[in-house]
Amino acid sequence: MASWEYPTHKTFPIVPPLNEVEPSDRPGILDAREQKIREDWIKVMELRLIRDQLRKCYKTESKVKLKDGNHLMNLNHLKSKIKFNYIQI
């Protein structure tokens, strides 16, 4: 039986933001643009995960149960995460 190892993810160097890169530095602009795209993609994927969690909650719990205190507080926490992350993108 072969042992399984968790795959290592590719790491990228952290570069200055796009507004801090010299306009004449073409490779720097491309690196900054790619970094911005990666960061935004991660935020979008986080939002999708939170949205899926909310949908699962709404499907499994009825509206009457959602009005109870603890479960509703958890959902409000997820909703605020969505709003905060959506505004940042």
mmCIF file of N, CA and C in Angstrom:
data_model
loop_
_atom_site.group_PDB
_atom_site.id
_atom_site.type_symbol
_atom_site.label_atom_id
_atom_site.label_comp_id
_atom_site.label_asym_id
_atom_site.label_seq_id
_atom_site.Cartn_x
_atom_site.Cartn_y
_atom_site.Cartn_z
ATOM 1 N N MET A 1 0.843 -1.175 0.000
ATOM 2 C CA MET A 1 0.000 0.000 0.000
ATOM 3 C C MET A 1 0.889 1.238 0.000
ATOM 4 N N ALA A 2 0.694 2.096 -0.949
ATOM 5 C CA ALA A 2 1.521 3.301 -1.079
ATOM 6 C C ALA A 2 1.034 4.380 -0.121
ATOM 7 N N SER A 3 1.980 5.111 0.407
ATOM 8 C CA SER A 3 1.586 6.211 1.294
ATOM 9 C C SER A 3 1.231 7.427 0.444
ATOM 10 N N TRP A 4 0.245 8.145 0.900
ATOM 11 C CA TRP A 4 -0.226 9.311 0.171
ATOM 12 C C TRP A 4 0.269 10.566 0.856
ATOM 13 N N GLU A 5 0.768 11.495 0.086
ATOM 14 C CA GLU A 5 1.226 12.762 0.636
ATOM 15 C C GLU A 5 0.394 13.883 0.049
ATOM 16 N N TYR A 6 0.112 14.870 0.870
ATOM 17 C CA TYR A 6 -0.637 16.027 0.400
ATOM 18 C C TYR A 6 0.222 16.782 -0.607
ATOM 19 N N PRO A 7 -0.332 17.138 -1.754
ATOM 20 C CA PRO A 7 0.485 17.815 -2.771
ATOM 21 C C PRO A 7 0.903 19.208 -2.307
ATOM 22 N N THR A 8 2.079 19.602 -2.716
ATOM 23 C CA THR A 8 2.536 20.946 -2.386
ATOM 24 C C THR A 8 2.004 21.909 -3.435
ATOM 25 N N HIS A 9 1.573 23.053 -2.959
ATOM 26 C CA HIS A 9 1.014 24.055 -3.859
ATOM 27 C C HIS A 9 2.110 24.980 -4.353
ATOM 28 N N LYS A 10 1.915 25.469 -5.532
ATOM 29 C CA LYS A 10 2.882 26.393 -6.101
ATOM 30 C C LYS A 10 2.803 27.715 -5.338
ATOM 31 N N THR A 11 3.949 28.256 -4.998
ATOM 32 C CA THR A 11 3.982 29.549 -4.326
ATOM 33 C C THR A 11 4.496 30.595 -5.306
ATOM 34 N N PHE A 12 3.983 31.781 -5.152
ATOM 35 C CA PHE A 12 4.353 32.878 -6.032
ATOM 36 C C PHE A 12 5.030 33.963 -5.209
ATOM 37 N N PRO A 13 6.021 34.647 -5.786
ATOM 38 C CA PRO A 13 6.656 35.740 -5.046
ATOM 39 C C PRO A 13 5.681 36.906 -4.888
ATOM 40 N N ILE A 14 5.771 37.585 -3.761
ATOM 41 C CA ILE A 14 4.923 38.745 -3.528
ATOM 42 C C ILE A 14 5.571 39.947 -4.207
ATOM 43 N N VAL A 15 4.811 40.608 -5.042
ATOM 44 C CA VAL A 15 5.317 41.755 -5.802
ATOM 45 C C VAL A 15 4.546 43.004 -5.379
ATOM 46 N N PRO A 16 5.077 44.190 -5.669
ATOM 47 C CA PRO A 16 4.359 45.422 -5.328
ATOM 48 C C PRO A 16 3.028 45.508 -6.080
ATOM 49 N N PRO A 17 2.058 46.221 -5.517
ATOM 50 C CA PRO A 17 0.774 46.388 -6.212
ATOM 51 C C PRO A 17 0.943 47.116 -7.546
ATOM 52 N N LEU A 18 -0.064 47.011 -8.358
ATOM 53 C CA LEU A 18 -0.014 47.563 -9.710
ATOM 54 C C LEU A 18 0.214 49.075 -9.718
ATOM 55 N N ASN A 19 -0.359 49.782 -8.741
ATOM 56 C CA ASN A 19 -0.207 51.240 -8.733
ATOM 57 C C ASN A 19 1.182 51.691 -8.285
ATOM 58 N N GLU A 20 1.994 50.779 -7.743
ATOM 59 C CA GLU A 20 3.343 51.130 -7.308
ATOM 60 C C GLU A 20 4.426 50.710 -8.307
ATOM 61 N N VAL A 21 4.034 50.095 -9.408
ATOM 62 C CA VAL A 21 4.995 49.619 -10.406
ATOM 63 C C VAL A 21 5.203 50.715 -11.453
ATOM 64 N N GLU A 22 6.446 50.871 -11.874
ATOM 65 C CA GLU A 22 6.771 51.853 -12.916
ATOM 66 C C GLU A 22 6.071 51.478 -14.228
ATOM 67 N N PRO A 23 5.480 52.447 -14.918
ATOM 68 C CA PRO A 23 4.808 52.140 -16.190
ATOM 69 C C PRO A 23 5.741 51.565 -17.256
ATOM 70 N N SER A 24 7.023 51.866 -17.163
ATOM 71 C CA SER A 24 7.958 51.349 -18.171
ATOM 72 C C SER A 24 8.428 49.926 -17.859
ATOM 73 N N ASP A 25 8.117 49.414 -16.663
ATOM 74 C CA ASP A 25 8.545 48.075 -16.242
ATOM 75 C C ASP A 25 7.488 47.051 -16.656
ATOM 76 N N ARG A 26 7.588 46.576 -17.887
ATOM 77 C CA ARG A 26 6.585 45.656 -18.435
ATOM 78 C C ARG A 26 6.490 44.339 -17.652
ATOM 79 N N PRO A 27 7.600 43.657 -17.341
ATOM 80 C CA PRO A 27 7.484 42.420 -16.554
ATOM 81 C C PRO A 27 6.903 42.670 -15.157
ATOM 82 N N GLY A 28 7.238 43.807 -14.560
ATOM 83 C CA GLY A 28 6.692 44.143 -13.246
ATOM 84 C C GLY A 28 5.191 44.354 -13.291
ATOM 85 N N ILE A 29 4.723 45.000 -14.364
ATOM 86 C CA ILE A 29 3.285 45.218 -14.533
ATOM 87 C C ILE A 29 2.563 43.887 -14.700
ATOM 88 N N LEU A 30 3.126 43.003 -15.499
ATOM 89 C CA LEU A 30 2.497 41.693 -15.716
ATOM 90 C C LEU A 30 2.458 40.875 -14.426
ATOM 91 N N ASP A 31 3.543 40.908 -13.644
ATOM 92 C CA ASP A 31 3.569 40.180 -12.373
ATOM 93 C C ASP A 31 2.539 40.738 -11.394
ATOM 94 N N ALA A 32 2.449 42.068 -11.315
ATOM 95 C CA ALA A 32 1.483 42.694 -10.411
ATOM 96 C C ALA A 32 0.055 42.380 -10.843
ATOM 97 N N ARG A 33 -0.184 42.374 -12.146
ATOM 98 C CA ARG A 33 -1.518 42.063 -12.658
ATOM 99 C C ARG A 33 -1.894 40.614 -12.341
ATOM 100 N N GLU A 34 -0.958 39.698 -12.532
ATOM 101 C CA GLU A 34 -1.226 38.289 -12.230
ATOM 102 C C GLU A 34 -1.491 38.082 -10.743
ATOM 103 N N GLN A 35 -0.743 38.787 -9.895
ATOM 104 C CA GLN A 35 -0.956 38.666 -8.454
ATOM 105 C C GLN A 35 -2.350 39.165 -8.077
ATOM 106 N N LYS A 36 -2.781 40.277 -8.649
ATOM 107 C CA LYS A 36 -4.112 40.824 -8.374
ATOM 108 C C LYS A 36 -5.190 39.846 -8.813
ATOM 109 N N ILE A 37 -5.005 39.222 -9.964
ATOM 110 C CA ILE A 37 -5.978 38.244 -10.458
ATOM 111 C C ILE A 37 -6.049 37.043 -9.519
ATOM 112 N N ARG A 38 -4.894 36.556 -9.053
ATOM 113 C CA ARG A 38 -4.883 35.417 -8.122
ATOM 114 C C ARG A 38 -5.600 35.767 -6.824
ATOM 115 N N GLU A 39 -5.314 36.947 -6.272
ATOM 116 C CA GLU A 39 -5.945 37.354 -5.016
ATOM 117 C C GLU A 39 -7.457 37.487 -5.174
ATOM 118 N N ASP A 40 -7.900 38.083 -6.280
ATOM 119 C CA ASP A 40 -9.335 38.218 -6.518
ATOM 120 C C ASP A 40 -9.990 36.857 -6.725
ATOM 121 N N TRP A 41 -9.302 35.949 -7.381
ATOM 122 C CA TRP A 41 -9.844 34.606 -7.610
ATOM 123 C C TRP A 41 -10.032 33.876 -6.275
ATOM 124 N N ILE A 42 -9.085 34.037 -5.375
ATOM 125 C CA ILE A 42 -9.203 33.410 -4.058
ATOM 126 C C ILE A 42 -10.418 33.964 -3.322
ATOM 127 N N LYS A 43 -10.627 35.277 -3.387
ATOM 128 C CA LYS A 43 -11.789 35.885 -2.732
ATOM 129 C C LYS A 43 -13.093 35.363 -3.324
ATOM 130 N N VAL A 44 -13.127 35.209 -4.638
ATOM 131 C CA VAL A 44 -14.328 34.698 -5.292
ATOM 132 C C VAL A 44 -14.602 33.264 -4.853
ATOM 133 N N MET A 45 -13.577 32.446 -4.768
ATOM 134 C CA MET A 45 -13.764 31.059 -4.342
ATOM 135 C C MET A 45 -14.222 30.988 -2.881
ATOM 136 N N GLU A 46 -13.698 31.875 -2.023
ATOM 137 C CA GLU A 46 -14.157 31.925 -0.636
ATOM 138 C C GLU A 46 -15.634 32.295 -0.578
ATOM 139 N N LEU A 47 -16.045 33.259 -1.400
ATOM 140 C CA LEU A 47 -17.453 33.648 -1.440
ATOM 141 C C LEU A 47 -18.331 32.494 -1.903
ATOM 142 N N ARG A 48 -17.863 31.733 -2.866
ATOM 143 C CA ARG A 48 -18.646 30.583 -3.332
ATOM 144 C C ARG A 48 -18.818 29.548 -2.226
ATOM 145 N N LEU A 49 -17.755 29.298 -1.477
ATOM 146 C CA LEU A 49 -17.856 28.332 -0.381
ATOM 147 C C LEU A 49 -18.859 28.797 0.670
ATOM 148 N N ILE A 50 -18.801 30.072 1.025
ATOM 149 C CA ILE A 50 -19.733 30.607 2.021
ATOM 150 C C ILE A 50 -21.160 30.551 1.486
ATOM 151 N N ARG A 51 -21.341 30.904 0.219
ATOM 152 C CA ARG A 51 -22.667 30.857 -0.390
ATOM 153 C C ARG A 51 -23.219 29.434 -0.372
ATOM 154 N N ASP A 52 -22.378 28.463 -0.680
ATOM 155 C CA ASP A 52 -22.819 27.068 -0.661
ATOM 156 C C ASP A 52 -23.205 26.632 0.746
ATOM 157 N N GLN A 53 -22.465 27.095 1.755
ATOM 158 C CA GLN A 53 -22.818 26.779 3.138
ATOM 159 C C GLN A 53 -24.180 27.362 3.496
ATOM 160 N N LEU A 54 -24.431 28.604 3.082
ATOM 161 C CA LEU A 54 -25.724 29.229 3.355
ATOM 162 C C LEU A 54 -26.853 28.484 2.653
ATOM 163 N N ARG A 55 -26.645 28.106 1.411
ATOM 164 C CA ARG A 55 -27.683 27.367 0.685
ATOM 165 C C ARG A 55 -27.995 26.044 1.366
ATOM 166 N N LYS A 56 -26.946 25.357 1.818
ATOM 167 C CA LYS A 56 -27.156 24.083 2.496
ATOM 168 C C LYS A 56 -27.961 24.289 3.775
ATOM 169 N N CYS A 57 -27.662 25.365 4.507
ATOM 170 C CA CYS A 57 -28.402 25.661 5.731
ATOM 171 C C CYS A 57 -29.868 25.942 5.420
ATOM 172 N N TYR A 58 -30.117 26.757 4.410
ATOM 173 C CA TYR A 58 -31.494 27.097 4.075
ATOM 174 C C TYR A 58 -32.271 25.878 3.601
ATOM 175 N N LYS A 59 -31.600 24.944 2.930
ATOM 176 C CA LYS A 59 -32.291 23.749 2.458
ATOM 177 C C LYS A 59 -32.611 22.791 3.601
ATOM 178 N N THR A 60 -31.681 22.655 4.552
ATOM 179 C CA THR A 60 -31.882 21.678 5.617
ATOM 180 C C THR A 60 -32.711 22.214 6.771
ATOM 181 N N GLU A 61 -32.673 23.504 7.019
ATOM 182 C CA GLU A 61 -33.416 24.095 8.130
ATOM 183 C C GLU A 61 -34.632 24.830 7.585
ATOM 184 N N SER A 62 -35.746 24.679 8.289
ATOM 185 C CA SER A 62 -36.946 25.386 7.849
ATOM 186 C C SER A 62 -36.888 26.839 8.300
ATOM 187 N N LYS A 63 -37.797 27.653 7.779
ATOM 188 C CA LYS A 63 -37.828 29.069 8.152
ATOM 189 C C LYS A 63 -38.135 29.232 9.639
ATOM 190 N N VAL A 64 -38.942 28.344 10.195
ATOM 191 C CA VAL A 64 -39.279 28.430 11.616
ATOM 192 C C VAL A 64 -38.033 28.188 12.463
ATOM 193 N N LYS A 65 -37.245 27.191 12.095
ATOM 194 C CA LYS A 65 -36.031 26.897 12.850
ATOM 195 C C LYS A 65 -34.995 27.992 12.688
ATOM 196 N N LEU A 66 -34.986 28.652 11.529
ATOM 197 C CA LEU A 66 -34.000 29.702 11.298
ATOM 198 C C LEU A 66 -34.254 30.921 12.172
ATOM 199 N N LYS A 67 -35.476 31.066 12.687
ATOM 200 C CA LYS A 67 -35.774 32.212 13.542
ATOM 201 C C LYS A 67 -35.242 32.015 14.955
ATOM 202 N N ASP A 68 -34.833 30.803 15.299
ATOM 203 C CA ASP A 68 -34.238 30.557 16.611
ATOM 204 C C ASP A 68 -32.906 31.275 16.698
ATOM 205 N N GLY A 69 -32.486 31.579 17.911
ATOM 206 C CA GLY A 69 -31.330 32.424 18.151
ATOM 207 C C GLY A 69 -30.007 31.954 17.585
ATOM 208 N N ASN A 70 -29.480 30.825 18.031
ATOM 209 C CA ASN A 70 -28.109 30.432 17.701
ATOM 210 C C ASN A 70 -27.897 30.204 16.210
ATOM 211 N N HIS A 71 -28.803 29.473 15.596
ATOM 212 C CA HIS A 71 -28.613 29.153 14.183
ATOM 213 C C HIS A 71 -28.670 30.418 13.334
ATOM 214 N N LEU A 72 -29.587 31.322 13.679
ATOM 215 C CA LEU A 72 -29.700 32.572 12.938
ATOM 216 C C LEU A 72 -28.451 33.419 13.101
ATOM 217 N N MET A 73 -27.858 33.405 14.281
ATOM 218 C CA MET A 73 -26.629 34.167 14.498
ATOM 219 C C MET A 73 -25.507 33.625 13.620
ATOM 220 N N ASN A 74 -25.412 32.309 13.492
ATOM 221 C CA ASN A 74 -24.390 31.717 12.626
ATOM 222 C C ASN A 74 -24.596 32.135 11.174
ATOM 223 N N LEU A 75 -25.845 32.156 10.736
ATOM 224 C CA LEU A 75 -26.123 32.560 9.362
ATOM 225 C C LEU A 75 -25.807 34.033 9.153
ATOM 226 N N ASN A 76 -26.114 34.870 10.141
ATOM 227 C CA ASN A 76 -25.795 36.291 10.009
ATOM 228 C C ASN A 76 -24.294 36.494 9.908
ATOM 229 N N HIS A 77 -23.536 35.671 10.618
ATOM 230 C CA HIS A 77 -22.079 35.756 10.540
ATOM 231 C C HIS A 77 -21.609 35.423 9.120
ATOM 232 N N LEU A 78 -22.196 34.399 8.512
ATOM 233 C CA LEU A 78 -21.832 34.038 7.138
ATOM 234 C C LEU A 78 -22.245 35.137 6.160
ATOM 235 N N LYS A 79 -23.434 35.708 6.385
ATOM 236 C CA LYS A 79 -23.894 36.781 5.497
ATOM 237 C C LYS A 79 -22.978 37.993 5.577
ATOM 238 N N SER A 80 -22.530 38.328 6.778
ATOM 239 C CA SER A 80 -21.640 39.482 6.908
ATOM 240 C C SER A 80 -20.293 39.209 6.236
ATOM 241 N N LYS A 81 -19.827 37.944 6.271
ATOM 242 C CA LYS A 81 -18.597 37.590 5.560
ATOM 243 C C LYS A 81 -18.755 37.817 4.063
ATOM 244 N N ILE A 82 -19.910 37.428 3.535
ATOM 245 C CA ILE A 82 -20.158 37.599 2.108
ATOM 246 C C ILE A 82 -20.150 39.078 1.750
ATOM 247 N N LYS A 83 -20.855 39.893 2.531
ATOM 248 C CA LYS A 83 -20.918 41.325 2.232
ATOM 249 C C LYS A 83 -19.537 41.953 2.315
ATOM 250 N N PHE A 84 -18.770 41.610 3.346
ATOM 251 C CA PHE A 84 -17.445 42.199 3.529
ATOM 252 C C PHE A 84 -16.518 41.813 2.386
ATOM 253 N N ASN A 85 -16.498 40.535 2.017
ATOM 254 C CA ASN A 85 -15.623 40.079 0.933
ATOM 255 C C ASN A 85 -16.069 40.632 -0.414
ATOM 256 N N TYR A 86 -17.378 40.754 -0.615
ATOM 257 C CA TYR A 86 -17.880 41.262 -1.889
ATOM 258 C C TYR A 86 -17.505 42.727 -2.073
ATOM 259 N N ILE A 87 -17.556 43.498 -1.001
ATOM 260 C CA ILE A 87 -17.199 44.913 -1.080
ATOM 261 C C ILE A 87 -15.715 45.064 -1.391
ATOM 262 N N GLN A 88 -14.866 44.182 -0.864
ATOM 263 C CA GLN A 88 -13.428 44.286 -1.080
ATOM 264 C C GLN A 88 -13.030 43.985 -2.518
ATOM 265 N N ILE A 89 -13.800 43.168 -3.209
ATOM 266 C CA ILE A 89 -13.459 42.827 -4.598
ATOM 267 C C ILE A 89 -13.790 43.993 -5.447
#
